[in-house]
C-alpha cells in the first residue's frame, strides 16, 4: 500500500504546511477515514478512542472549509470538559495558523464578558462546553446563523456527565443544512439515539479500538485489599519505574489523600480534580505535559481531554465503576501509536465489576500478583536513579510551529477606526514583508494584536515604531504571552 499523505486530500497549501510544522507526517487511521468525507460536508459518526488523532480528523476539514472572509462563527465544537475545549481550540489554532483561523473557547468559571468580547470580533470556530455555550446563545452573544459545521466531541462522555438536554437545545439552534460530526470512544444506545435524532443519513466510521488497544497497551489486574493499596502502589512504582504515570482515583478526597502521601514521601507528583480552580488545573496539566513531574493523581472528570504524549503508565488505583471509563482512562496511554501499560487495582469484592469491563472490552485482563520482595529489590537501584535524575523538559508540538511567530501589540483599535485590512496594507508594504508573513489579527476597542510569521517580527517591530497606520503613529511592542 502506498504511503498515505496529507497531500492526497483536497487541502490547501496553508493547511498542509501547518501540519508539516506540527510534525504530522502521515494521516492516522481516523484522519484517513474522516477527512475525505468531511470535506464533502457529509454527516458522520465516528467511533474512535482518544489518542487516535481524532481532533485533527475534524480540525483539518473544518480549517479547510472555513471561509476566512466571513467574520461570524462557521463551526461549533462541543466538548465535555474545559480542558478538552482548550486543547481543541489550541489544535484548531495550530492547524489553521497559516490560514489565520480564529478560534475561541467558551467554558464556565471564566469571565463571561471577556468571552463576549472575543465573540464580538472576527471568529471562525467556537469550541465550548455545553453549559456556557448555551448561556451565550440565550444571552444573544453567540451568533449561530453562519454555523455550517457542528462537532459533538466525546459524545458518550457528554451524555454520561448529564449534558444531554443542553446538547439537544444547542443543536436545535443550529441551522438544519449544517454538517454534523459526532465523535465517541464508545457508542452506547443514548449516543446512537442522538445521532438518529439530529443527523441525516450519517456515514458510520468505526476505528477498531479494543483490538488496537490490546496491542498497544499491556493490561494487568492486581487484587489488593483497600488498606494495602498505597503500599502496593509504591511497590509498583519501583518495579515499573514509569517515566510518567497517571494514577486514577474515584473521588476528589481520594486524589487528595494519595497525592498528600506521595508528596510527603517526596515523589515528583501533583494532582488534578474537578474541585480545583480552572487556572490551577491548567497549570498542573501544562507542567505534566512538559515533564516537570512524573506522577499525576487524578479523577476521571479532570482527566478527560488530557493529551500528553508518551504517558507510559496508567494505574487505576480505584477500579472505575463504569465500564466505559476503563476505556477512557487507559486511552491516556499508548497514544498516537506508542505503547503503554495499564495496571488496575481491584479489591476482592469488586470482581463483578471487572467481569463487566472485560465483557465490554472483549478480552480478559491478565491477572498479576503484587510485586514480590525480590522483584522490588532487583528494580530498586534503577528506580532510585530515575528518582534522582533531573527531569528533561519536553517541548510542545506547537513550539516548532510557533517558532518564528512574534505577536505584536499596537495601542489602537476599533475606536481609532483601524481594521485588519489597514494592518495588512501597511505591513505588507514593508520591504521584505508580504501578506503571507501576517498571521492572526485581533482588533479590540483600544488595542490590536498582530502575529508576524516567518521570523519577520523584529523587522516589522523596528519599522512600525516610525510608521503610521491610517495616518496614526501607534505605540508598538512585543505582546506579553
Ligand atoms: P487526539 O486523538 O486528537 O487526542 O490526538 C492524539 C495525539 O496525536 C495528539 O498529541 C496529536 O497532536 C497527535 N496527532 C494527531 N494527528 C497526528 C498525525 N497525523 N501524526 C502524528 N501525530 C498526530
GROMACS .gro file of C-alpha atoms in nm, residues 41-293:
model
  253
   41UNK     CA    1  -1.968   1.803   0.410
   42UNK     CA    2  -2.147   1.478   0.488
   43UNK     CA    3  -2.274   1.384   0.834
   44UNK     CA    4  -2.051   1.143   1.022
   45UNK     CA    5  -2.047   0.933   1.336
   46UNK     CA    6  -1.703   0.820   1.434
   47UNK     CA    7  -1.623   0.561   1.693
   48UNK     CA    8  -1.266   0.614   1.783
   49UNK     CA    9  -1.077   0.634   2.105
   50UNK     CA   10  -0.898   0.946   2.219
   51UNK     CA   11  -0.535   0.946   2.124
   52UNK     CA   12  -0.614   0.831   1.772
   53UNK     CA   13  -0.573   1.178   1.627
   54UNK     CA   14  -0.946   1.248   1.620
   55UNK     CA   15  -0.917   1.618   1.699
   56UNK     CA   16  -0.722   1.679   1.381
   57UNK     CA   17  -0.963   1.445   1.197
   58UNK     CA   18  -1.234   1.707   1.238
   59UNK     CA   19  -0.997   2.003   1.284
   60UNK     CA   20  -0.834   1.968   0.944
   61UNK     CA   21  -1.156   1.968   0.736
   62UNK     CA   22  -1.301   2.246   0.948
   63UNK     CA   23  -0.998   2.466   0.892
   64UNK     CA   24  -1.011   2.383   0.522
   65UNK     CA   25  -1.382   2.458   0.483
   66UNK     CA   26  -1.391   2.778   0.687
   67UNK     CA   27  -1.417   3.088   0.473
   68UNK     CA   28  -1.167   3.333   0.609
   69UNK     CA   29  -1.356   3.641   0.489
   70UNK     CA   30  -1.668   3.553   0.690
   71UNK     CA   31  -1.640   3.719   1.031
   72UNK     CA   32  -1.909   3.517   1.208
   73UNK     CA   33  -1.858   3.165   1.354
   74UNK     CA   34  -1.885   2.888   1.096
   75UNK     CA   35  -1.802   2.588   1.313
   76UNK     CA   36  -1.919   2.496   1.662
   77UNK     CA   37  -1.746   2.218   1.856
   78UNK     CA   38  -1.896   2.089   2.180
   79UNK     CA   39  -1.671   1.914   2.431
   80UNK     CA   40  -1.749   1.769   2.774
   81UNK     CA   41  -1.473   1.943   2.970
   82UNK     CA   42  -1.296   2.274   2.985
   83UNK     CA   43  -0.955   2.114   2.940
   84UNK     CA   44  -1.066   1.947   2.622
   85UNK     CA   45  -1.225   2.270   2.493
   86UNK     CA   46  -0.900   2.450   2.548
   87UNK     CA   47  -0.698   2.172   2.387
   88UNK     CA   48  -0.924   2.161   2.080
   89UNK     CA   49  -0.907   2.539   2.044
   90UNK     CA   50  -0.529   2.516   2.056
   91UNK     CA   51  -0.522   2.237   1.795
   92UNK     CA   52  -0.752   2.430   1.561
   93UNK     CA   53  -0.538   2.742   1.603
   94UNK     CA   54  -0.228   2.541   1.519
   95UNK     CA   55  -0.378   2.372   1.214
   96UNK     CA   56  -0.526   2.700   1.093
   97UNK     CA   57  -0.219   2.908   1.178
   98UNK     CA   58  -0.123   3.000   0.824
   99UNK     CA   59  -0.482   3.045   0.713
  100UNK     CA   60  -0.524   3.280   1.010
  101UNK     CA   61  -0.818   3.092   1.158
  102UNK     CA   62  -0.950   3.247   1.476
  103UNK     CA   63  -1.084   3.003   1.736
  104UNK     CA   64  -1.249   3.096   2.064
  105UNK     CA   65  -1.304   2.870   2.366
  106UNK     CA   66  -1.614   2.912   2.583
  107UNK     CA   67  -1.640   2.743   2.919
  108UNK     CA   68  -1.757   2.810   3.271
  109UNK     CA   69  -1.565   2.966   3.558
  110UNK     CA   70  -1.407   3.215   3.314
  111UNK     CA   71  -1.534   3.573   3.276
  112UNK     CA   72  -1.841   3.580   3.051
  113UNK     CA   73  -1.768   3.939   2.945
  114UNK     CA   74  -1.424   3.851   2.810
  115UNK     CA   75  -1.572   3.570   2.602
  116UNK     CA   76  -1.845   3.802   2.479
  117UNK     CA   77  -1.580   4.044   2.360
  118UNK     CA   78  -1.393   3.767   2.177
  119UNK     CA   79  -1.716   3.657   2.009
  120UNK     CA   80  -1.780   4.011   1.902
  121UNK     CA   81  -1.463   4.011   1.692
  122UNK     CA   82  -1.379   3.805   1.390
  123UNK     CA   83  -1.416   3.445   1.499
  124UNK     CA   84  -1.431   3.140   1.272
  125UNK     CA   85  -1.452   2.849   1.514
  126UNK     CA   86  -1.614   2.825   1.857
  127UNK     CA   87  -1.523   2.543   2.095
  128UNK     CA   88  -1.704   2.509   2.424
  129UNK     CA   89  -1.870   2.311   2.696
  130UNK     CA   90  -2.249   2.281   2.662
  131UNK     CA   91  -2.346   2.492   2.966
  132UNK     CA   92  -2.151   2.801   2.874
  133UNK     CA   93  -2.229   2.773   2.502
  134UNK     CA   94  -2.599   2.763   2.580
  135UNK     CA   95  -2.558   3.058   2.810
  136UNK     CA   96  -2.406   3.262   2.527
  137UNK     CA   97  -2.680   3.153   2.288
  138UNK     CA   98  -2.952   3.253   2.534
  139UNK     CA   99  -2.792   3.589   2.605
  140UNK     CA  100  -2.758   3.657   2.233
  141UNK     CA  101  -2.379   3.680   2.240
  142UNK     CA  102  -2.313   3.377   2.018
  143UNK     CA  103  -2.436   3.418   1.664
  144UNK     CA  104  -2.508   3.077   1.511
  145UNK     CA  105  -2.655   3.191   1.182
  146UNK     CA  106  -2.345   3.104   0.979
  147UNK     CA  107  -2.256   2.784   1.165
  148UNK     CA  108  -2.247   2.517   0.895
  149UNK     CA  109  -2.030   2.265   1.080
  150UNK     CA  110  -2.117   2.114   1.416
  151UNK     CA  111  -1.898   1.870   1.608
  152UNK     CA  112  -2.005   1.677   1.914
  153UNK     CA  113  -1.681   1.553   2.061
  154UNK     CA  114  -1.662   1.271   2.315
  155UNK     CA  115  -2.038   1.232   2.291
  156UNK     CA  116  -2.050   0.938   2.532
  157UNK     CA  117  -1.877   1.140   2.799
  158UNK     CA  118  -2.102   1.436   2.732
  159UNK     CA  119  -2.408   1.222   2.797
  160UNK     CA  120  -2.252   1.049   3.095
  161UNK     CA  121  -2.196   1.388   3.252
  162UNK     CA  122  -2.564   1.471   3.209
  163UNK     CA  123  -2.534   1.727   2.928
  164UNK     CA  124  -2.791   1.559   2.701
  165UNK     CA  125  -3.060   1.824   2.730
  166UNK     CA  126  -2.820   2.110   2.683
  167UNK     CA  127  -2.663   1.943   2.380
  168UNK     CA  128  -3.008   1.892   2.230
  169UNK     CA  129  -3.106   2.253   2.298
  170UNK     CA  130  -2.789   2.376   2.128
  171UNK     CA  131  -2.833   2.154   1.822
  172UNK     CA  132  -3.187   2.286   1.782
  173UNK     CA  133  -3.043   2.636   1.745
  174UNK     CA  134  -2.804   2.548   1.464
  175UNK     CA  135  -2.931   2.573   1.107
  176UNK     CA  136  -3.058   2.248   0.962
  177UNK     CA  137  -2.846   2.241   0.648
  178UNK     CA  138  -2.533   2.204   0.858
  179UNK     CA  139  -2.288   1.916   0.857
  180UNK     CA  140  -2.279   1.729   1.189
  181UNK     CA  141  -1.991   1.513   1.306
  182UNK     CA  142  -2.015   1.307   1.621
  183UNK     CA  143  -1.711   1.150   1.784
  184UNK     CA  144  -1.728   0.899   2.063
  185UNK     CA  145  -1.496   0.638   2.211
  186UNK     CA  146  -1.797   0.417   2.272
  187UNK     CA  147  -2.143   0.417   2.114
  188UNK     CA  148  -2.397   0.340   2.388
  189UNK     CA  149  -2.765   0.347   2.299
  190UNK     CA  150  -2.829   0.707   2.402
  191UNK     CA  151  -2.547   0.826   2.175
  192UNK     CA  152  -2.692   0.630   1.882
  193UNK     CA  153  -3.026   0.788   1.957
  194UNK     CA  154  -2.872   1.133   1.948
  195UNK     CA  155  -2.728   1.054   1.604
  196UNK     CA  156  -3.061   0.942   1.463
  197UNK     CA  157  -3.241   1.240   1.604
  198UNK     CA  158  -3.006   1.508   1.479
  199UNK     CA  159  -2.821   1.372   1.178
  200UNK     CA  160  -2.908   1.299   0.819
  201UNK     CA  161  -2.804   0.955   0.698
  202UNK     CA  162  -2.473   0.974   0.875
  203UNK     CA  163  -2.184   0.769   0.747
  204UNK     CA  164  -2.066   0.545   1.029
  205UNK     CA  165  -1.696   0.507   1.072
  206UNK     CA  166  -1.552   0.270   1.325
  207UNK     CA  167  -1.186   0.264   1.401
  208UNK     CA  168  -1.121  -0.066   1.571
  209UNK     CA  169  -1.041   0.015   1.929
  210UNK     CA  170  -1.029  -0.278   2.168
  211UNK     CA  171  -0.803  -0.486   1.946
  212UNK     CA  172  -0.579  -0.194   1.875
  213UNK     CA  173  -0.585  -0.101   2.241
  214UNK     CA  174  -0.490  -0.456   2.325
  215UNK     CA  175  -0.188  -0.445   2.102
  216UNK     CA  176  -0.059  -0.109   2.213
  217UNK     CA  177  -0.145  -0.134   2.579
  218UNK     CA  178  -0.040  -0.407   2.815
  219UNK     CA  179  -0.311  -0.463   3.073
  220UNK     CA  180  -0.265  -0.604   3.423
  221UNK     CA  181  -0.504  -0.664   3.711
  222UNK     CA  182  -0.379  -0.688   4.068
  223UNK     CA  183  -0.607  -0.794   4.353
  224UNK     CA  184  -0.534  -0.588   4.661
  225UNK     CA  185  -0.711  -0.502   4.987
  226UNK     CA  186  -0.815  -0.140   5.026
  227UNK     CA  187  -0.578  -0.091   5.321
  228UNK     CA  188  -0.285  -0.229   5.122
  229UNK     CA  189  -0.332  -0.018   4.811
  230UNK     CA  190  -0.087   0.257   4.893
  231UNK     CA  191   0.195   0.014   4.974
  232UNK     CA  192   0.132  -0.183   4.657
  233UNK     CA  193   0.130   0.143   4.460
  234UNK     CA  194   0.476   0.231   4.588
  235UNK     CA  195   0.600  -0.120   4.502
  236UNK     CA  196   0.456  -0.097   4.152
  237UNK     CA  197   0.631   0.236   4.105
  238UNK     CA  198   0.960   0.064   4.185
  239UNK     CA  199   0.915  -0.239   3.960
  240UNK     CA  200   0.758  -0.047   3.672
  241UNK     CA  201   0.971   0.263   3.713
  242UNK     CA  202   0.740   0.466   3.485
  243UNK     CA  203   0.867   0.771   3.303
  244UNK     CA  204   0.534   0.929   3.376
  245UNK     CA  205   0.212   0.791   3.507
  246UNK     CA  206  -0.146   0.888   3.584
  247UNK     CA  207  -0.296   0.741   3.898
  248UNK     CA  208  -0.675   0.741   3.879
  249UNK     CA  209  -0.887   0.758   4.193
  250UNK     CA  210  -1.263   0.752   4.222
  251UNK     CA  211  -1.318   1.065   4.432
  252UNK     CA  212  -1.160   1.404   4.487
  253UNK     CA  213  -1.092   1.313   4.850
  254UNK     CA  214  -0.909   1.002   4.743
  255UNK     CA  215  -0.700   1.203   4.499
  256UNK     CA  216  -0.615   1.449   4.778
  257UNK     CA  217  -0.516   1.166   5.013
  258UNK     CA  218  -0.299   0.974   4.768
  259UNK     CA  219  -0.133   1.294   4.648
  260UNK     CA  220  -0.062   1.407   5.003
  261UNK     CA  221   0.100   1.078   5.095
  262UNK     CA  222   0.315   1.072   4.781
  263UNK     CA  223   0.409   1.435   4.824
  264UNK     CA  224   0.518   1.377   5.184
  265UNK     CA  225   0.744   1.100   5.061
  266UNK     CA  226   0.887   1.345   4.807
  267UNK     CA  227   0.771   1.171   4.492
  268UNK     CA  228   0.769   1.416   4.197
  269UNK     CA  229   0.391   1.439   4.182
  270UNK     CA  230   0.087   1.663   4.155
  271UNK     CA  231  -0.288   1.623   4.140
  272UNK     CA  232  -0.588   1.729   3.933
  273UNK     CA  233  -0.959   1.709   4.004
  274UNK     CA  234  -1.278   1.900   3.936
  275UNK     CA  235  -1.274   2.068   4.277
  276UNK     CA  236  -0.967   2.273   4.186
  277UNK     CA  237  -0.995   2.614   4.021
  278UNK     CA  238  -0.951   2.612   3.646
  279UNK     CA  239  -0.626   2.806   3.638
  280UNK     CA  240  -0.465   2.558   3.876
  281UNK     CA  241  -0.588   2.269   3.661
  282UNK     CA  242  -0.424   2.422   3.355
  283UNK     CA  243  -0.101   2.489   3.542
  284UNK     CA  244  -0.081   2.130   3.661
  285UNK     CA  245  -0.160   1.987   3.319
  286UNK     CA  246   0.094   2.203   3.143
  287UNK     CA  247   0.364   2.113   3.394
  288UNK     CA  248   0.281   1.744   3.346
  289UNK     CA  249   0.296   1.782   2.968
  290UNK     CA  250   0.637   1.942   2.993
  291UNK     CA  251   0.754   1.653   3.209
  292UNK     CA  252   0.820   1.860   3.520
  293UNK     CA  253   0.692   1.579   3.743
   0.00000   0.00000   0.00000
